[in-house]
mmCIF file with all atom_site columns, C-alpha atoms in Angstrom:
data_model
loop_
_atom_site.group_PDB
_atom_site.id
_atom_site.type_symbol
_atom_site.label_atom_id
_atom_site.label_alt_id
_atom_site.label_comp_id
_atom_site.label_asym_id
_atom_site.label_entity_id
_atom_site.label_seq_id
_atom_site.pdbx_PDB_ins_code
_atom_site.Cartn_x
_atom_site.Cartn_y
_atom_site.Cartn_z
_atom_site.occupancy
_atom_site.B_iso_or_equiv
_atom_site.pdbx_formal_charge
_atom_site.auth_seq_id
_atom_site.auth_comp_id
_atom_site.auth_asym_id
_atom_site.auth_atom_id
_atom_site.pdbx_PDB_model_num
ATOM 1   C CA . UNK L 1 1   ? 17.606  12.964 2.257   1.00 0.00 ? 1   UNK L CA 1
ATOM 2   C CA . UNK L 1 2   ? 14.967  13.855 4.811   1.00 0.00 ? 2   UNK L CA 1
ATOM 3   C CA . UNK L 1 3   ? 15.824  13.196 8.480   1.00 0.00 ? 3   UNK L CA 1
ATOM 4   C CA . UNK L 1 4   ? 13.010  10.708 9.077   1.00 0.00 ? 4   UNK L CA 1
ATOM 5   C CA . UNK L 1 5   ? 11.880  8.345  6.366   1.00 0.00 ? 5   UNK L CA 1
ATOM 6   C CA . UNK L 1 6   ? 9.610   5.674  7.792   1.00 0.00 ? 6   UNK L CA 1
ATOM 7   C CA . UNK L 1 7   ? 6.988   4.206  5.518   1.00 0.00 ? 7   UNK L CA 1
ATOM 8   C CA . UNK L 1 8   ? 4.269   1.641  6.199   1.00 0.00 ? 8   UNK L CA 1
ATOM 9   C CA . UNK L 1 9   ? 2.986   -0.331 3.211   1.00 0.00 ? 9   UNK L CA 1
ATOM 10  C CA . UNK L 1 10  ? -0.498  -1.744 3.727   1.00 0.00 ? 10  UNK L CA 1
ATOM 11  C CA . UNK L 1 11  ? -1.534  -4.213 1.050   1.00 0.00 ? 11  UNK L CA 1
ATOM 12  C CA . UNK L 1 12  ? -2.544  -7.872 0.976   1.00 0.00 ? 12  UNK L CA 1
ATOM 13  C CA . UNK L 1 13  ? -0.919  -8.488 -2.429  1.00 0.00 ? 13  UNK L CA 1
ATOM 14  C CA . UNK L 1 14  ? 2.564   -9.849 -1.765  1.00 0.00 ? 14  UNK L CA 1
ATOM 15  C CA . UNK L 1 15  ? 3.826   -8.850 -5.226  1.00 0.00 ? 15  UNK L CA 1
ATOM 16  C CA . UNK L 1 16  ? 2.858   -5.243 -4.548  1.00 0.00 ? 16  UNK L CA 1
ATOM 17  C CA . UNK L 1 17  ? 4.416   -5.148 -1.088  1.00 0.00 ? 17  UNK L CA 1
ATOM 18  C CA . UNK L 1 18  ? 7.682   -6.707 -2.287  1.00 0.00 ? 18  UNK L CA 1
ATOM 19  C CA . UNK L 1 19  ? 7.940   -4.220 -5.170  1.00 0.00 ? 19  UNK L CA 1
ATOM 20  C CA . UNK L 1 20  ? 7.150   -1.199 -2.984  1.00 0.00 ? 20  UNK L CA 1
ATOM 21  C CA . UNK L 1 21  ? 9.396   -2.327 -0.130  1.00 0.00 ? 21  UNK L CA 1
ATOM 22  C CA . UNK L 1 22  ? 12.310  -2.910 -2.511  1.00 0.00 ? 22  UNK L CA 1
ATOM 23  C CA . UNK L 1 23  ? 11.795  0.482  -4.152  1.00 0.00 ? 23  UNK L CA 1
ATOM 24  C CA . UNK L 1 24  ? 11.640  2.459  -0.932  1.00 0.00 ? 24  UNK L CA 1
ATOM 25  C CA . UNK L 1 25  ? 14.503  0.589  0.760   1.00 0.00 ? 25  UNK L CA 1
ATOM 26  C CA . UNK L 1 26  ? 16.655  1.309  -2.284  1.00 0.00 ? 26  UNK L CA 1
ATOM 27  C CA . UNK L 1 27  ? 16.086  5.010  -1.617  1.00 0.00 ? 27  UNK L CA 1
ATOM 28  C CA . UNK L 1 28  ? 16.930  4.807  2.085   1.00 0.00 ? 28  UNK L CA 1
ATOM 29  C CA . UNK L 1 29  ? 13.487  4.489  3.649   1.00 0.00 ? 29  UNK L CA 1
ATOM 30  C CA . UNK L 1 30  ? 12.784  2.332  6.683   1.00 0.00 ? 30  UNK L CA 1
ATOM 31  C CA . UNK L 1 31  ? 9.967   0.064  5.496   1.00 0.00 ? 31  UNK L CA 1
ATOM 32  C CA . UNK L 1 32  ? 7.401   -1.996 7.323   1.00 0.00 ? 32  UNK L CA 1
ATOM 33  C CA . UNK L 1 33  ? 4.517   -3.974 5.849   1.00 0.00 ? 33  UNK L CA 1
ATOM 34  C CA . UNK L 1 34  ? 1.017   -4.813 7.037   1.00 0.00 ? 34  UNK L CA 1
ATOM 35  C CA . UNK L 1 35  ? -1.329  -7.186 5.212   1.00 0.00 ? 35  UNK L CA 1
ATOM 36  C CA . UNK L 1 36  ? -4.662  -6.128 6.681   1.00 0.00 ? 36  UNK L CA 1
ATOM 37  C CA . UNK L 1 37  ? -6.412  -3.339 8.531   1.00 0.00 ? 37  UNK L CA 1
ATOM 38  C CA . UNK L 1 38  ? -5.773  -4.686 12.022  1.00 0.00 ? 38  UNK L CA 1
ATOM 39  C CA . UNK L 1 39  ? -2.047  -5.108 11.358  1.00 0.00 ? 39  UNK L CA 1
ATOM 40  C CA . UNK L 1 40  ? -1.956  -1.630 9.785   1.00 0.00 ? 40  UNK L CA 1
ATOM 41  C CA . UNK L 1 41  ? -3.367  0.066  12.880  1.00 0.00 ? 41  UNK L CA 1
ATOM 42  C CA . UNK L 1 42  ? -1.065  -1.892 15.177  1.00 0.00 ? 42  UNK L CA 1
ATOM 43  C CA . UNK L 1 43  ? 1.994   -0.995 13.076  1.00 0.00 ? 43  UNK L CA 1
ATOM 44  C CA . UNK L 1 44  ? 0.962   2.660  12.868  1.00 0.00 ? 44  UNK L CA 1
ATOM 45  C CA . UNK L 1 45  ? 0.659   2.845  16.669  1.00 0.00 ? 45  UNK L CA 1
ATOM 46  C CA . UNK L 1 46  ? 3.953   1.094  17.385  1.00 0.00 ? 46  UNK L CA 1
ATOM 47  C CA . UNK L 1 47  ? 6.131   2.396  14.552  1.00 0.00 ? 47  UNK L CA 1
ATOM 48  C CA . UNK L 1 48  ? 4.747   5.896  13.887  1.00 0.00 ? 48  UNK L CA 1
ATOM 49  C CA . UNK L 1 49  ? 5.555   5.966  10.170  1.00 0.00 ? 49  UNK L CA 1
ATOM 50  C CA . UNK L 1 50  ? 5.801   9.256  8.307   1.00 0.00 ? 50  UNK L CA 1
ATOM 51  C CA . UNK L 1 51  ? 3.717   7.924  5.428   1.00 0.00 ? 51  UNK L CA 1
ATOM 52  C CA . UNK L 1 52  ? 1.285   5.040  4.972   1.00 0.00 ? 52  UNK L CA 1
ATOM 53  C CA . UNK L 1 53  ? 0.746   3.614  1.482   1.00 0.00 ? 53  UNK L CA 1
ATOM 54  C CA . UNK L 1 54  ? -2.742  2.185  1.846   1.00 0.00 ? 54  UNK L CA 1
ATOM 55  C CA . UNK L 1 55  ? -4.656  -0.209 -0.383  1.00 0.00 ? 55  UNK L CA 1
ATOM 56  C CA . UNK L 1 56  ? -8.438  0.110  -0.187  1.00 0.00 ? 56  UNK L CA 1
ATOM 57  C CA . UNK L 1 57  ? -9.393  -3.572 -0.479  1.00 0.00 ? 57  UNK L CA 1
ATOM 58  C CA . UNK L 1 58  ? -8.018  -5.241 2.624   1.00 0.00 ? 58  UNK L CA 1
ATOM 59  C CA . UNK L 1 59  ? -9.029  -8.149 4.803   1.00 0.00 ? 59  UNK L CA 1
ATOM 60  C CA . UNK L 1 60  ? -9.799  -7.354 8.465   1.00 0.00 ? 60  UNK L CA 1
ATOM 61  C CA . UNK L 1 61  ? -10.749 -3.704 8.010   1.00 0.00 ? 61  UNK L CA 1
ATOM 62  C CA . UNK L 1 62  ? -10.895 -2.029 4.631   1.00 0.00 ? 62  UNK L CA 1
ATOM 63  C CA . UNK L 1 63  ? -8.630  0.837  3.636   1.00 0.00 ? 63  UNK L CA 1
ATOM 64  C CA . UNK L 1 64  ? -11.205 3.575  4.178   1.00 0.00 ? 64  UNK L CA 1
ATOM 65  C CA . UNK L 1 65  ? -11.763 2.311  7.729   1.00 0.00 ? 65  UNK L CA 1
ATOM 66  C CA . UNK L 1 66  ? -7.999  2.407  8.335   1.00 0.00 ? 66  UNK L CA 1
ATOM 67  C CA . UNK L 1 67  ? -7.792  5.926  6.871   1.00 0.00 ? 67  UNK L CA 1
ATOM 68  C CA . UNK L 1 68  ? -10.646 7.130  9.066   1.00 0.00 ? 68  UNK L CA 1
ATOM 69  C CA . UNK L 1 69  ? -9.147  5.472  12.141  1.00 0.00 ? 69  UNK L CA 1
ATOM 70  C CA . UNK L 1 70  ? -5.749  7.074  11.542  1.00 0.00 ? 70  UNK L CA 1
ATOM 71  C CA . UNK L 1 71  ? -7.147  10.544 10.954  1.00 0.00 ? 71  UNK L CA 1
ATOM 72  C CA . UNK L 1 72  ? -9.468  10.437 14.001  1.00 0.00 ? 72  UNK L CA 1
ATOM 73  C CA . UNK L 1 73  ? -6.704  9.343  16.382  1.00 0.00 ? 73  UNK L CA 1
ATOM 74  C CA . UNK L 1 74  ? -4.930  12.400 17.860  1.00 0.00 ? 74  UNK L CA 1
ATOM 75  C CA . UNK L 1 75  ? -1.674  10.449 18.149  1.00 0.00 ? 75  UNK L CA 1
ATOM 76  C CA . UNK L 1 76  ? -1.739  9.230  14.531  1.00 0.00 ? 76  UNK L CA 1
ATOM 77  C CA . UNK L 1 77  ? -3.561  11.953 12.600  1.00 0.00 ? 77  UNK L CA 1
ATOM 78  C CA . UNK L 1 78  ? -0.356  13.629 11.398  1.00 0.00 ? 78  UNK L CA 1
ATOM 79  C CA . UNK L 1 79  ? 0.732   10.504 9.489   1.00 0.00 ? 79  UNK L CA 1
ATOM 80  C CA . UNK L 1 80  ? 0.418   11.174 5.759   1.00 0.00 ? 80  UNK L CA 1
ATOM 81  C CA . UNK L 1 81  ? -1.743  8.615  3.968   1.00 0.00 ? 81  UNK L CA 1
ATOM 82  C CA . UNK L 1 82  ? -1.458  7.811  0.274   1.00 0.00 ? 82  UNK L CA 1
ATOM 83  C CA . UNK L 1 83  ? -4.295  5.684  -1.054  1.00 0.00 ? 83  UNK L CA 1
ATOM 84  C CA . UNK L 1 84  ? -2.980  3.245  -3.659  1.00 0.00 ? 84  UNK L CA 1
ATOM 85  C CA . UNK L 1 85  ? -5.698  1.354  -5.438  1.00 0.00 ? 85  UNK L CA 1
ATOM 86  C CA . UNK L 1 86  ? -6.109  -0.898 -8.411  1.00 0.00 ? 86  UNK L CA 1
ATOM 87  C CA . UNK L 1 87  ? -9.720  0.249  -8.708  1.00 0.00 ? 87  UNK L CA 1
ATOM 88  C CA . UNK L 1 88  ? -10.099 2.035  -12.060 1.00 0.00 ? 88  UNK L CA 1
ATOM 89  C CA . UNK L 1 89  ? -12.922 4.090  -10.536 1.00 0.00 ? 89  UNK L CA 1
ATOM 90  C CA . UNK L 1 90  ? -10.674 5.588  -7.852  1.00 0.00 ? 90  UNK L CA 1
ATOM 91  C CA . UNK L 1 91  ? -11.426 9.308  -7.604  1.00 0.00 ? 91  UNK L CA 1
ATOM 92  C CA . UNK L 1 92  ? -8.306  11.001 -6.150  1.00 0.00 ? 92  UNK L CA 1
ATOM 93  C CA . UNK L 1 93  ? -10.178 14.164 -5.203  1.00 0.00 ? 93  UNK L CA 1
ATOM 94  C CA . UNK L 1 94  ? -12.820 12.149 -3.337  1.00 0.00 ? 94  UNK L CA 1
ATOM 95  C CA . UNK L 1 95  ? -10.101 10.201 -1.521  1.00 0.00 ? 95  UNK L CA 1
ATOM 96  C CA . UNK L 1 96  ? -8.561  13.504 -0.395  1.00 0.00 ? 96  UNK L CA 1
ATOM 97  C CA . UNK L 1 97  ? -11.976 14.744 0.752   1.00 0.00 ? 97  UNK L CA 1
ATOM 98  C CA . UNK L 1 98  ? -12.242 11.527 2.791   1.00 0.00 ? 98  UNK L CA 1
ATOM 99  C CA . UNK L 1 99  ? -8.945  12.363 4.548   1.00 0.00 ? 99  UNK L CA 1
ATOM 100 C CA . UNK L 1 100 ? -6.175  10.950 2.360   1.00 0.00 ? 100 UNK L CA 1
ATOM 101 C CA . UNK L 1 101 ? -3.208  13.186 1.648   1.00 0.00 ? 101 UNK L CA 1
ATOM 102 C CA . UNK L 1 102 ? -2.916  11.796 -1.884  1.00 0.00 ? 102 UNK L CA 1
ATOM 103 C CA . UNK L 1 103 ? -4.386  9.041  -4.034  1.00 0.00 ? 103 UNK L CA 1
ATOM 104 C CA . UNK L 1 104 ? -2.626  7.137  -6.792  1.00 0.00 ? 104 UNK L CA 1
ATOM 105 C CA . UNK L 1 105 ? -3.445  4.175  -8.984  1.00 0.00 ? 105 UNK L CA 1
ATOM 106 C CA . UNK L 1 106 ? -1.325  1.081  -8.328  1.00 0.00 ? 106 UNK L CA 1
ATOM 107 C CA . UNK L 1 107 ? 0.027   1.486  -11.856 1.00 0.00 ? 107 UNK L CA 1
ATOM 108 C CA . UNK L 1 108 ? 1.795   4.721  -10.871 1.00 0.00 ? 108 UNK L CA 1
ATOM 109 C CA . UNK L 1 109 ? 5.429   4.795  -11.948 1.00 0.00 ? 109 UNK L CA 1
ATOM 110 C CA . UNK L 1 110 ? 8.185   4.693  -9.337  1.00 0.00 ? 110 UNK L CA 1
ATOM 111 C CA . UNK L 1 111 ? 9.357   8.276  -9.905  1.00 0.00 ? 111 UNK L CA 1
ATOM 112 C CA . UNK L 1 112 ? 5.886   9.748  -9.377  1.00 0.00 ? 112 UNK L CA 1
ATOM 113 C CA . UNK L 1 113 ? 5.346   7.608  -6.295  1.00 0.00 ? 113 UNK L CA 1
ATOM 114 C CA . UNK L 1 114 ? 8.694   8.624  -4.780  1.00 0.00 ? 114 UNK L CA 1
ATOM 115 C CA . UNK L 1 115 ? 8.047   12.300 -5.547  1.00 0.00 ? 115 UNK L CA 1
ATOM 116 C CA . UNK L 1 116 ? 4.608   12.136 -3.935  1.00 0.00 ? 116 UNK L CA 1
ATOM 117 C CA . UNK L 1 117 ? 5.958   10.510 -0.776  1.00 0.00 ? 117 UNK L CA 1
ATOM 118 C CA . UNK L 1 118 ? 8.883   12.937 -0.507  1.00 0.00 ? 118 UNK L CA 1
ATOM 119 C CA . UNK L 1 119 ? 6.574   15.926 -1.015  1.00 0.00 ? 119 UNK L CA 1
ATOM 120 C CA . UNK L 1 120 ? 4.300   14.706 1.758   1.00 0.00 ? 120 UNK L CA 1
ATOM 121 C CA . UNK L 1 121 ? 7.261   14.188 4.076   1.00 0.00 ? 121 UNK L CA 1
ATOM 122 C CA . UNK L 1 122 ? 8.570   17.685 3.343   1.00 0.00 ? 122 UNK L CA 1
ATOM 123 C CA . UNK L 1 123 ? 5.109   19.136 4.006   1.00 0.00 ? 123 UNK L CA 1
ATOM 124 C CA . UNK L 1 124 ? 4.996   17.275 7.303   1.00 0.00 ? 124 UNK L CA 1
ATOM 125 C CA . UNK L 1 125 ? 8.386   18.672 8.322   1.00 0.00 ? 125 UNK L CA 1
ATOM 126 C CA . UNK L 1 126 ? 7.557   22.239 7.287   1.00 0.00 ? 126 UNK L CA 1
ATOM 127 C CA . UNK L 1 127 ? 4.013   22.122 8.594   1.00 0.00 ? 127 UNK L CA 1
ATOM 128 C CA . UNK L 1 128 ? 2.375   23.018 5.285   1.00 0.00 ? 128 UNK L CA 1
ATOM 129 C CA . UNK L 1 129 ? -0.576  20.676 5.096   1.00 0.00 ? 129 UNK L CA 1
ATOM 130 C CA . UNK L 1 130 ? -1.250  21.111 1.400   1.00 0.00 ? 130 UNK L CA 1
ATOM 131 C CA . UNK L 1 131 ? -2.725  17.872 0.009   1.00 0.00 ? 131 UNK L CA 1
ATOM 132 C CA . UNK L 1 132 ? -1.081  16.304 -3.019  1.00 0.00 ? 132 UNK L CA 1
ATOM 133 C CA . UNK L 1 133 ? -3.530  15.603 -5.829  1.00 0.00 ? 133 UNK L CA 1
ATOM 134 C CA . UNK L 1 134 ? -2.405  13.278 -8.566  1.00 0.00 ? 134 UNK L CA 1
#
């Protein structure tokens, strides 16, 4: 287990947040949830998660705005961001070019999601900023 495992789930779909929170808590992560862009930025500032799982379609600030805000803030830019979208047109490589560390469809299986998050956390600890394409 990695020494620090804080994750922020940003999604306005309660079914998604409950599923993700249950999954990550089961594997020992400290989980917090935000339902919109404003709450996401507030939680990121106060809780300093290691990873943010970020939906793109959010009320009060869309996901790309949140991503941009995180990456432009010197105090928050090291937080790994995984875009998770239900949009079938999601282009993972474009999301990475926009600043995400990885991009996954919401239909991603639990094992792949956990592996992606753990890889990003290990990269953060070792300082190797290699993005994770999926």
